[in-house]
GROMACS .gro file of C-alpha atoms in nm:
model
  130
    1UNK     CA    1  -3.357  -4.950   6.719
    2UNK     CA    2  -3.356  -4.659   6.529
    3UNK     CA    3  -3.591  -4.345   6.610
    4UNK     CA    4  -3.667  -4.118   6.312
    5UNK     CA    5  -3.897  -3.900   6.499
    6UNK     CA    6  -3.827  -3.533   6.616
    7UNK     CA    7  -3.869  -3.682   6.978
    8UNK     CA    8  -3.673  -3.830   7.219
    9UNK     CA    9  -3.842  -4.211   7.255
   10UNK     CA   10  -3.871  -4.455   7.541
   11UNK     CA   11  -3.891  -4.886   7.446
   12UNK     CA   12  -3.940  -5.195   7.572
   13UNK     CA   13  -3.878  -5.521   7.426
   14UNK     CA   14  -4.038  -5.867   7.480
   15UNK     CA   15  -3.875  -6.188   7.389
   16UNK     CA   16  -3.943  -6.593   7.474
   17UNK     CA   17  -3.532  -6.698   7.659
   18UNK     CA   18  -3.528  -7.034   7.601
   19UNK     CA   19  -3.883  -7.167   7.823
   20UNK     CA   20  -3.933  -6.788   7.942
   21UNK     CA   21  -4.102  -6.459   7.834
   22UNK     CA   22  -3.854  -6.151   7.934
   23UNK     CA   23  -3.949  -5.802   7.883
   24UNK     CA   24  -3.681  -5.550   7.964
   25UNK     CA   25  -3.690  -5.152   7.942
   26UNK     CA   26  -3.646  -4.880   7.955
   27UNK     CA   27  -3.388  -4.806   7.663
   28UNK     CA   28  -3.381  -4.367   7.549
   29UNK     CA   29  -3.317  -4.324   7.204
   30UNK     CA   30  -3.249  -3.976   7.113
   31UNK     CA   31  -3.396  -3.796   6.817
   32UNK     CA   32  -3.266  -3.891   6.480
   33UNK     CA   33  -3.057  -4.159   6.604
   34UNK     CA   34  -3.025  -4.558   6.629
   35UNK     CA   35  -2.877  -4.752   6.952
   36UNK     CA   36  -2.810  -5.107   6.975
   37UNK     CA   37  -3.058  -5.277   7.262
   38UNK     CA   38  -2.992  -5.625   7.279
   39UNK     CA   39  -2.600  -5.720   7.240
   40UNK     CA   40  -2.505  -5.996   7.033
   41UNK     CA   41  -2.713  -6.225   6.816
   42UNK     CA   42  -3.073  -6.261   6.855
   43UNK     CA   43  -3.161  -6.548   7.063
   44UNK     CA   44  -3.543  -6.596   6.883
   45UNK     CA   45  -3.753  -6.554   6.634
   46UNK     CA   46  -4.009  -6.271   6.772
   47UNK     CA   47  -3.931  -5.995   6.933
   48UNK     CA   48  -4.225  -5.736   7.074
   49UNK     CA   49  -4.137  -5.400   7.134
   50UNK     CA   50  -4.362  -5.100   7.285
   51UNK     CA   51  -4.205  -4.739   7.287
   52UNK     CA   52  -4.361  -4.391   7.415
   53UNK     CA   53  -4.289  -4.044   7.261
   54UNK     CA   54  -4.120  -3.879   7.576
   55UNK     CA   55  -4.137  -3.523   7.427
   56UNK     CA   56  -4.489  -3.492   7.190
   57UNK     CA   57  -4.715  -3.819   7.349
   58UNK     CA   58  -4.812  -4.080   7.147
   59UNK     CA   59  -4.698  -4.444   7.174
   60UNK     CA   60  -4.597  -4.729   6.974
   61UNK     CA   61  -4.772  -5.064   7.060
   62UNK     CA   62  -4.933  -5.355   6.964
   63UNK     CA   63  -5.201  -5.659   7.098
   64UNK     CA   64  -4.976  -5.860   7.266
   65UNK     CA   65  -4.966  -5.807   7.620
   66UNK     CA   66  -4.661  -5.812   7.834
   67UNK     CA   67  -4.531  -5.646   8.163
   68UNK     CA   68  -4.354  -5.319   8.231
   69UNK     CA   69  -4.307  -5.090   8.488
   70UNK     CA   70  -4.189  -4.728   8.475
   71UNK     CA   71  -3.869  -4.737   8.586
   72UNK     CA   72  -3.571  -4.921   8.428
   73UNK     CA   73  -3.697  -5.322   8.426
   74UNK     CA   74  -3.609  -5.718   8.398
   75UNK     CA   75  -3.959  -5.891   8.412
   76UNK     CA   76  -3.996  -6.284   8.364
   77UNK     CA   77  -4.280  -6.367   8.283
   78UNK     CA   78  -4.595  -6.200   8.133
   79UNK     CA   79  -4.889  -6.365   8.327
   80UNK     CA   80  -5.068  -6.182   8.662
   81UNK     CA   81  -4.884  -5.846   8.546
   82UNK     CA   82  -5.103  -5.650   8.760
   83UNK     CA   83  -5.125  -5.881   9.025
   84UNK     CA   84  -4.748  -5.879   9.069
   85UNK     CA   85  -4.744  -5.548   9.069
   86UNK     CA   86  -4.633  -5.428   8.739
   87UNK     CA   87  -4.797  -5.269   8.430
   88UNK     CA   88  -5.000  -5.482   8.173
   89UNK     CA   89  -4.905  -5.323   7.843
   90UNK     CA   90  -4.947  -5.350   7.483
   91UNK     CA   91  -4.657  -5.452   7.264
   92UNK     CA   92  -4.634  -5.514   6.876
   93UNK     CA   93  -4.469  -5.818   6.723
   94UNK     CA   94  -4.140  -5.808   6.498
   95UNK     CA   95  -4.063  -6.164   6.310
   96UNK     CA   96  -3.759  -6.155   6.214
   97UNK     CA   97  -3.781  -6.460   6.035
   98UNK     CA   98  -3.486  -6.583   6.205
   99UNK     CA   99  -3.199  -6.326   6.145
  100UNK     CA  100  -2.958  -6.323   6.367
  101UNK     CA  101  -2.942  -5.908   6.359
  102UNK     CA  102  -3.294  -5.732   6.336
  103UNK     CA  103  -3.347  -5.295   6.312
  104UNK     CA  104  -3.656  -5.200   6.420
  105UNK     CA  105  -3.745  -4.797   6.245
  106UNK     CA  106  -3.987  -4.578   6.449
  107UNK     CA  107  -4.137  -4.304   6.251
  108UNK     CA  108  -4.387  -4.034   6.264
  109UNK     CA  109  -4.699  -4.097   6.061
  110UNK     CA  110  -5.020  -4.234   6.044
  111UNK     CA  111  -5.340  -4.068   6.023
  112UNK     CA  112  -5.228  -3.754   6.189
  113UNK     CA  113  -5.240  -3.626   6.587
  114UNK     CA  114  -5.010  -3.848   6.751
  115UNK     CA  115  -5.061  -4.184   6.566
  116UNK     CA  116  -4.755  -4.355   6.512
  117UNK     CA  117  -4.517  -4.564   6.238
  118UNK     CA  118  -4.274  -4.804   6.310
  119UNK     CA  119  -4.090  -5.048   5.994
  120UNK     CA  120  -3.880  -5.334   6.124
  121UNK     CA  121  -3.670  -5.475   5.838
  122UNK     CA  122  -3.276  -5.685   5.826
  123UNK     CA  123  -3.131  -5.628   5.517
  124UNK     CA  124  -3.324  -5.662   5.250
  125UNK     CA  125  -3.653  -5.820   5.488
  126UNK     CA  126  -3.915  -5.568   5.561
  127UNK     CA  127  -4.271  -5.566   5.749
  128UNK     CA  128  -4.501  -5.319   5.903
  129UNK     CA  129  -4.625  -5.287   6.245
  130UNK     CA  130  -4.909  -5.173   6.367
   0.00000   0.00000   0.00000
């Protein structure tokens, strides 16, 4: 993960282990900086990540629904998130078409206030997010 913002960042990620959703957080990435999240090859194909701007608001996030909570987490599942107590929230989707290492870029941008960018690309392999 690598945050290009002048703001210190917040993320989640989301990811199907084997028969199970996981979503697992809360990682701080410092301004201008990249840290490693998950150790070690990628273990599927799509990865969902939500992050909040800690220091100017604004959030990075998506339509696919998974649970957090505010402290530091290890969720299985994503169904009843309220009911079990934790936050429903929105995450966006990252195919990494299978690569076995994936960066994930979030930048400022948008239409202005505190919309948000974020570029997710391996190597030469690059999408958008929303």
């Amino acid at each position: 993960m690598c945050n290009s913002t002048k703001s210190r960042v917040g993320v989640a990620v989301g990811y199907k282990d084997g028969e199970s959703w996981v979503t697992e957080g809360w990682w701080n990435v410092a301004a201008a900086s990249c840290e490693t999240l998950l150790k070690g090859p990628l273990v599927a194909r799509y990865y969902y990540v939500y992050a909040l701007d800690y220091d100017h608001g604004g959030e990075w996030g998506g339509s696919a629904f998974m649970c957090t909570k505010e402290k530091e987490f290890t969720i299985k599942g994503i169904d009843n998130c309220l009911a079990r107590n934790y936050n429903r929230t929105g995450f966006f989707e990252i195919d990494t078409g299978e690569q076995r290492s994936w960066t994930v870029q979030l930048t400022e941008g948008g239409m202005g206030g505190n919309d948000q960018g974020a570029d997710a690309s391996a190597g030469r392999s690059s999408t958008t997010a929303p």
